[in-house]
Amino acid sequence: MATYNKRGYKAPKEKAEKDSAYLEDVKVDEKDSTTAGVFNSLDQTASKTEEWVARNQKYILGVLAAIALVTVSYLLYQKFIVQPREDEAATEIFAAQQNFQKAVDATTSSDSLFNLCLKGSKEGLGFVEIADKYSGTDAGNLAHYYAGICYLNTGKYAEAISSLESFKSDDMILSVLAVGAIGDAYAEKNQTGQALEQYIKASEMNKNDLTTPRFLLKAGQIALQMGKKADALKYFTEIKEKYESTSEGATIDALIGLAQ
């Protein structure tokens, strides 16, 4: 018997139907899904965090309140106690600084002026009292430096060393000058070893054309005095090679001749 295809007739796709039926029967178990497991883990973690926060809510609020209180207290302390004290100290030191400048500029004996700077007068406090009364302020710290220089100029070398060692500063020049002045005090006490140590330290701090050759020169002179010609030559030569255009460099050739 002859066979034919009717127009529009399509043979059934048995394989496709079977595949579809198979897919319909397959269910993805949530336990086998990595993504689902991750979300479950996150949900559990979030739930535990919420429970912990709920249990410790009073403690957390207490800690936050304490932090806020400390912050506010610090800001108030800075505004109403620290800053007014800084301003008061700066006002007090002004008169002493003026007297100090007069002492430095004096053409005759200035011991009385330096002592006035140290002890103060009816016009204002001296550096010693300012350093003590306003300890912890910028002016109080600076008063240690001024007091040290005043002591140095009035022959009180131990006091000078003590005051200068109490001075701390990030200022490139003052910090070096303080160390060098300690060297001067030791030199006046004939403690040449300590003096040389301070001069070397000062010469190596914040190298510049103002203080470096100054303290290299002093280091060389002390070294010569101690009979350390090789060391003296080294310091003098550094001035010659690096700072010849400075006032110290102008006469360095003669000192190099002494050290050779």
mmCIF file of C-alpha atoms in Angstrom:
data_model
loop_
_atom_site.group_PDB
_atom_site.id
_atom_site.type_symbol
_atom_site.label_atom_id
_atom_site.label_comp_id
_atom_site.label_asym_id
_atom_site.label_seq_id
_atom_site.Cartn_x
_atom_site.Cartn_y
_atom_site.Cartn_z
ATOM 1 C CA MET A 1 0.000 0.000 0.000
ATOM 2 C CA ALA A 2 1.393 3.362 -0.987
ATOM 3 C CA THR A 3 2.293 5.825 1.764
ATOM 4 C CA TYR A 4 2.254 9.592 1.578
ATOM 5 C CA ASN A 5 2.518 12.597 3.795
ATOM 6 C CA LYS A 6 -0.405 14.843 4.204
ATOM 7 C CA ARG A 7 0.177 18.499 3.662
ATOM 8 C CA GLY A 8 0.951 20.067 7.011
ATOM 9 C CA TYR A 9 1.518 16.825 8.780
ATOM 10 C CA LYS A 10 4.636 16.570 10.960
ATOM 11 C CA ALA A 11 6.002 13.405 12.471
ATOM 12 C CA PRO A 12 6.079 13.495 16.335
ATOM 13 C CA LYS A 13 9.454 14.370 17.907
ATOM 14 C CA GLU A 14 9.584 11.600 20.408
ATOM 15 C CA LYS A 15 13.117 12.362 21.671
ATOM 16 C CA ALA A 16 12.419 16.017 22.338
ATOM 17 C CA GLU A 17 9.238 15.127 24.201
ATOM 18 C CA LYS A 18 11.081 12.578 26.284
ATOM 19 C CA ASP A 19 13.821 15.110 27.109
ATOM 20 C CA SER A 20 11.208 17.645 28.113
ATOM 21 C CA ALA A 21 9.464 15.148 30.281
ATOM 22 C CA TYR A 22 12.744 14.207 31.867
ATOM 23 C CA LEU A 23 13.583 17.830 32.659
ATOM 24 C CA GLU A 24 10.155 18.304 34.201
ATOM 25 C CA ASP A 25 10.793 15.387 36.511
ATOM 26 C CA VAL A 26 14.180 16.716 37.683
ATOM 27 C CA LYS A 27 14.071 19.002 40.742
ATOM 28 C CA VAL A 28 17.102 20.912 41.987
ATOM 29 C CA ASP A 29 17.588 20.249 45.665
ATOM 30 C CA GLU A 30 18.398 23.481 47.597
ATOM 31 C CA LYS A 31 21.096 21.587 49.472
ATOM 32 C CA ASP A 32 22.932 20.955 46.160
ATOM 33 C CA SER A 33 22.971 24.688 45.216
ATOM 34 C CA THR A 34 26.170 26.539 46.165
ATOM 35 C CA THR A 35 24.494 29.928 45.766
ATOM 36 C CA ALA A 36 21.612 28.937 47.956
ATOM 37 C CA GLY A 37 24.036 27.691 50.575
ATOM 38 C CA VAL A 38 25.874 31.002 50.583
ATOM 39 C CA PHE A 39 22.658 32.961 51.032
ATOM 40 C CA ASN A 40 21.559 30.649 53.787
ATOM 41 C CA SER A 41 24.896 31.186 55.538
ATOM 42 C CA LEU A 42 24.541 34.951 55.201
ATOM 43 C CA ASP A 43 21.036 34.840 56.561
ATOM 44 C CA GLN A 44 22.168 32.832 59.555
ATOM 45 C CA THR A 45 25.101 35.224 60.209
ATOM 46 C CA ALA A 46 22.852 38.263 59.956
ATOM 47 C CA SER A 47 20.371 36.649 62.283
ATOM 48 C CA LYS A 48 23.081 35.908 64.862
ATOM 49 C CA THR A 49 24.422 39.474 64.575
ATOM 50 C CA GLU A 50 20.956 40.902 65.137
ATOM 51 C CA GLU A 51 20.502 38.671 68.148
ATOM 52 C CA TRP A 52 23.875 39.735 69.606
ATOM 53 C CA VAL A 53 23.071 43.417 69.060
ATOM 54 C CA ALA A 54 19.694 42.958 70.696
ATOM 55 C CA ARG A 55 21.239 41.205 73.704
ATOM 56 C CA ASN A 56 24.028 43.803 74.097
ATOM 57 C CA GLN A 57 22.142 46.925 73.098
ATOM 58 C CA LYS A 58 22.636 48.671 76.447
ATOM 59 C CA TYR A 59 26.346 47.904 76.457
ATOM 60 C CA ILE A 60 26.818 49.183 72.877
ATOM 61 C CA LEU A 61 24.895 52.371 73.593
ATOM 62 C CA GLY A 62 26.969 52.854 76.738
ATOM 63 C CA VAL A 63 30.238 52.525 74.818
ATOM 64 C CA LEU A 64 29.071 54.947 72.119
ATOM 65 C CA ALA A 65 27.942 57.418 74.771
ATOM 66 C CA ALA A 66 31.316 57.140 76.537
ATOM 67 C CA ILE A 67 33.205 57.786 73.276
ATOM 68 C CA ALA A 68 31.006 60.788 72.543
ATOM 69 C CA LEU A 69 31.538 62.114 76.074
ATOM 70 C CA VAL A 70 35.333 61.752 75.834
ATOM 71 C CA THR A 71 35.387 63.487 72.435
ATOM 72 C CA VAL A 72 33.232 66.385 73.580
ATOM 73 C CA SER A 73 35.210 66.703 76.828
ATOM 74 C CA TYR A 74 38.486 66.811 74.913
ATOM 75 C CA LEU A 75 37.217 69.521 72.561
ATOM 76 C CA LEU A 76 35.889 71.577 75.474
ATOM 77 C CA TYR A 77 39.153 71.126 77.378
ATOM 78 C CA GLN A 78 41.158 72.304 74.381
ATOM 79 C CA LYS A 79 38.898 75.311 73.803
ATOM 80 C CA PHE A 80 38.304 76.544 77.345
ATOM 81 C CA ILE A 81 41.430 75.427 79.228
ATOM 82 C CA VAL A 82 44.379 74.640 76.930
ATOM 83 C CA GLN A 83 44.017 77.492 74.445
ATOM 84 C CA PRO A 84 43.408 80.234 77.052
ATOM 85 C CA ARG A 85 46.431 78.950 78.982
ATOM 86 C CA GLU A 86 48.530 79.042 75.811
ATOM 87 C CA ASP A 87 47.407 82.615 75.166
ATOM 88 C CA GLU A 88 48.164 83.658 78.737
ATOM 89 C CA ALA A 89 51.645 82.081 78.582
ATOM 90 C CA ALA A 90 52.387 83.814 75.271
ATOM 91 C CA THR A 91 51.426 87.154 76.817
ATOM 92 C CA GLU A 92 53.606 86.525 79.880
ATOM 93 C CA ILE A 93 56.697 85.585 77.884
ATOM 94 C CA PHE A 94 56.524 88.672 75.660
ATOM 95 C CA ALA A 95 57.952 91.074 78.267
ATOM 96 C CA ALA A 96 60.737 88.626 79.149
ATOM 97 C CA GLN A 97 61.637 88.291 75.474
ATOM 98 C CA GLN A 98 61.933 92.062 75.174
ATOM 99 C CA ASN A 99 64.329 92.156 78.116
ATOM 100 C CA PHE A 100 66.295 89.302 76.575
ATOM 101 C CA GLN A 101 66.740 91.225 73.340
ATOM 102 C CA LYS A 102 67.969 94.238 75.314
ATOM 103 C CA ALA A 103 70.503 91.996 77.075
ATOM 104 C CA VAL A 104 71.753 90.557 73.773
ATOM 105 C CA ASP A 105 72.064 94.020 72.208
ATOM 106 C CA ALA A 106 73.766 95.585 75.236
ATOM 107 C CA THR A 107 77.222 96.974 74.547
ATOM 108 C CA THR A 108 78.283 96.918 78.204
ATOM 109 C CA SER A 109 77.860 94.294 80.940
ATOM 110 C CA SER A 110 74.489 92.646 80.520
ATOM 111 C CA ASP A 111 74.456 90.273 83.493
ATOM 112 C CA SER A 112 71.797 92.324 85.276
ATOM 113 C CA LEU A 113 69.559 92.213 82.214
ATOM 114 C CA PHE A 114 69.977 88.461 81.810
ATOM 115 C CA ASN A 115 69.160 88.017 85.503
ATOM 116 C CA LEU A 116 66.092 90.196 85.006
ATOM 117 C CA CYS A 117 65.051 87.883 82.177
ATOM 118 C CA LEU A 118 65.468 84.880 84.458
ATOM 119 C CA LYS A 119 63.793 86.219 87.578
ATOM 120 C CA GLY A 120 61.298 88.655 86.143
ATOM 121 C CA SER A 121 60.174 92.003 87.527
ATOM 122 C CA LYS A 122 57.027 93.931 88.380
ATOM 123 C CA GLU A 123 56.477 94.173 84.625
ATOM 124 C CA GLY A 124 56.153 90.416 84.249
ATOM 125 C CA LEU A 125 57.394 86.944 85.042
ATOM 126 C CA GLY A 126 60.893 85.717 84.241
ATOM 127 C CA PHE A 127 61.728 82.714 82.096
ATOM 128 C CA VAL A 128 62.245 80.414 85.090
ATOM 129 C CA GLU A 129 58.768 80.998 86.480
ATOM 130 C CA ILE A 130 57.153 80.916 83.049
ATOM 131 C CA ALA A 131 58.737 77.526 82.332
ATOM 132 C CA ASP A 132 57.419 76.218 85.639
ATOM 133 C CA LYS A 133 53.969 77.846 85.754
ATOM 134 C CA TYR A 134 53.130 77.189 82.108
ATOM 135 C CA SER A 135 54.718 73.772 81.747
ATOM 136 C CA GLY A 136 53.219 71.940 78.800
ATOM 137 C CA THR A 137 52.563 75.065 76.757
ATOM 138 C CA ASP A 138 54.583 76.253 73.778
ATOM 139 C CA ALA A 139 55.664 79.379 75.667
ATOM 140 C CA GLY A 140 56.622 77.340 78.717
ATOM 141 C CA ASN A 141 58.802 75.112 76.562
ATOM 142 C CA LEU A 142 60.397 78.100 74.834
ATOM 143 C CA ALA A 143 61.144 79.638 78.240
ATOM 144 C CA HIS A 144 63.501 76.696 78.918
ATOM 145 C CA TYR A 145 65.581 77.732 75.901
ATOM 146 C CA TYR A 146 65.742 81.384 76.878
ATOM 147 C CA ALA A 147 66.553 80.509 80.491
ATOM 148 C CA GLY A 148 69.368 78.244 79.301
ATOM 149 C CA ILE A 149 70.928 81.015 77.229
ATOM 150 C CA CYS A 150 70.584 83.470 80.136
ATOM 151 C CA TYR A 151 72.257 81.037 82.508
ATOM 152 C CA LEU A 152 75.033 80.471 79.972
ATOM 153 C CA ASN A 153 75.676 84.214 79.737
ATOM 154 C CA THR A 154 75.775 84.637 83.516
ATOM 155 C CA GLY A 155 78.231 81.795 84.124
ATOM 156 C CA LYS A 156 75.715 79.317 85.578
ATOM 157 C CA TYR A 157 76.692 76.448 83.335
ATOM 158 C CA ALA A 158 75.066 73.536 85.160
ATOM 159 C CA GLU A 159 71.751 75.397 85.200
ATOM 160 C CA ALA A 160 72.214 76.237 81.525
ATOM 161 C CA ILE A 161 72.662 72.579 80.609
ATOM 162 C CA SER A 162 69.625 71.549 82.660
ATOM 163 C CA SER A 163 67.366 74.199 81.111
ATOM 164 C CA LEU A 164 68.532 73.562 77.548
ATOM 165 C CA GLU A 165 68.070 69.817 77.905
ATOM 166 C CA SER A 166 64.465 70.468 78.980
ATOM 167 C CA PHE A 167 63.806 72.371 75.758
ATOM 168 C CA LYS A 168 62.219 70.342 72.950
ATOM 169 C CA SER A 169 61.451 71.770 69.540
ATOM 170 C CA ASP A 170 60.860 70.841 65.917
ATOM 171 C CA ASP A 171 62.229 74.226 64.850
ATOM 172 C CA MET A 172 65.195 73.550 62.575
ATOM 173 C CA ILE A 173 67.338 76.368 63.942
ATOM 174 C CA LEU A 174 66.425 76.577 67.633
ATOM 175 C CA SER A 175 66.784 72.840 68.176
ATOM 176 C CA VAL A 176 70.338 72.964 66.782
ATOM 177 C CA LEU A 177 71.257 76.107 68.712
ATOM 178 C CA ALA A 178 70.094 74.516 71.961
ATOM 179 C CA VAL A 179 72.351 71.492 71.441
ATOM 180 C CA GLY A 180 75.254 73.734 70.471
ATOM 181 C CA ALA A 181 74.700 75.917 73.543
ATOM 182 C CA ILE A 182 74.918 72.809 75.716
ATOM 183 C CA GLY A 183 78.286 72.239 74.080
ATOM 184 C CA ASP A 184 79.290 75.791 74.992
ATOM 185 C CA ALA A 185 78.322 75.189 78.627
ATOM 186 C CA TYR A 186 80.420 72.010 78.768
ATOM 187 C CA ALA A 187 83.328 73.832 77.119
ATOM 188 C CA GLU A 188 83.149 76.582 79.769
ATOM 189 C CA LYS A 189 83.276 73.862 82.421
ATOM 190 C CA ASN A 190 86.382 72.438 80.702
ATOM 191 C CA GLN A 191 84.535 69.211 79.996
ATOM 192 C CA THR A 192 85.905 69.069 76.489
ATOM 193 C CA GLY A 193 84.792 65.528 75.714
ATOM 194 C CA GLN A 194 81.124 66.344 76.355
ATOM 195 C CA ALA A 195 81.514 69.659 74.538
ATOM 196 C CA LEU A 196 82.911 67.950 71.429
ATOM 197 C CA GLU A 197 80.086 65.425 71.498
ATOM 198 C CA GLN A 198 77.455 68.197 71.554
ATOM 199 C CA TYR A 199 79.160 70.194 68.810
ATOM 200 C CA ILE A 200 79.327 67.160 66.537
ATOM 201 C CA LYS A 201 75.664 66.402 67.244
ATOM 202 C CA ALA A 202 74.693 70.012 66.457
ATOM 203 C CA SER A 203 76.720 69.995 63.232
ATOM 204 C CA GLU A 204 74.914 66.878 62.014
ATOM 205 C CA MET A 205 71.401 68.121 62.775
ATOM 206 C CA ASN A 206 69.390 69.782 60.004
ATOM 207 C CA LYS A 207 72.422 70.678 57.912
ATOM 208 C CA ASN A 208 72.371 74.250 56.621
ATOM 209 C CA ASP A 209 74.726 77.152 55.887
ATOM 210 C CA LEU A 210 74.000 78.916 59.177
ATOM 211 C CA THR A 211 74.474 76.402 61.977
ATOM 212 C CA THR A 212 76.413 73.531 60.389
ATOM 213 C CA PRO A 213 79.709 75.383 59.693
ATOM 214 C CA ARG A 214 79.411 77.180 63.036
ATOM 215 C CA PHE A 215 79.427 73.964 65.027
ATOM 216 C CA LEU A 216 81.880 72.188 62.740
ATOM 217 C CA LEU A 217 84.261 75.055 63.536
ATOM 218 C CA LYS A 218 83.691 74.690 67.276
ATOM 219 C CA ALA A 219 84.108 70.917 67.021
ATOM 220 C CA GLY A 220 87.406 71.399 65.206
ATOM 221 C CA GLN A 221 88.672 73.934 67.729
ATOM 222 C CA ILE A 222 87.814 71.696 70.681
ATOM 223 C CA ALA A 223 89.390 68.724 68.912
ATOM 224 C CA LEU A 224 92.589 70.764 68.429
ATOM 225 C CA GLN A 225 92.528 71.704 72.098
ATOM 226 C CA MET A 226 92.258 68.005 72.968
ATOM 227 C CA GLY A 227 95.188 67.149 70.684
ATOM 228 C CA LYS A 228 92.963 65.331 68.171
ATOM 229 C CA LYS A 229 94.446 66.870 65.059
ATOM 230 C CA ALA A 230 93.101 64.267 62.662
ATOM 231 C CA ASP A 231 89.553 64.859 63.871
ATOM 232 C CA ALA A 232 90.019 68.612 63.776
ATOM 233 C CA LEU A 233 91.306 68.383 60.207
ATOM 234 C CA LYS A 234 88.219 66.396 59.221
ATOM 235 C CA TYR A 235 85.837 69.054 60.584
ATOM 236 C CA PHE A 236 87.804 71.943 59.092
ATOM 237 C CA THR A 237 88.037 70.204 55.725
ATOM 238 C CA GLU A 238 84.262 69.736 55.618
ATOM 239 C CA ILE A 239 83.865 73.485 56.077
ATOM 240 C CA LYS A 240 86.395 74.091 53.278
ATOM 241 C CA GLU A 241 84.646 71.686 50.875
ATOM 242 C CA LYS A 242 80.995 72.439 51.623
ATOM 243 C CA TYR A 243 80.744 75.811 53.353
ATOM 244 C CA GLU A 244 83.668 77.856 52.027
ATOM 245 C CA SER A 245 81.394 80.793 51.166
ATOM 246 C CA THR A 246 80.289 81.207 54.807
ATOM 247 C CA SER A 247 82.007 83.416 57.388
ATOM 248 C CA GLU A 248 83.551 80.279 58.944
ATOM 249 C CA GLY A 249 84.944 79.296 55.556
ATOM 250 C CA ALA A 250 86.691 82.621 55.093
ATOM 251 C CA THR A 251 89.445 81.789 57.618
ATOM 252 C CA ILE A 252 89.383 78.011 57.462
ATOM 253 C CA ASP A 253 92.691 77.640 55.554
ATOM 254 C CA ALA A 254 94.675 78.836 58.567
ATOM 255 C CA LEU A 255 92.943 76.338 60.846
ATOM 256 C CA ILE A 256 93.535 73.530 58.363
ATOM 257 C CA GLY A 257 97.248 74.440 58.485
ATOM 258 C CA LEU A 258 97.202 74.114 62.287
ATOM 259 C CA ALA A 259 95.556 70.726 62.103
ATOM 260 C CA GLN A 260 97.928 69.242 59.505
#
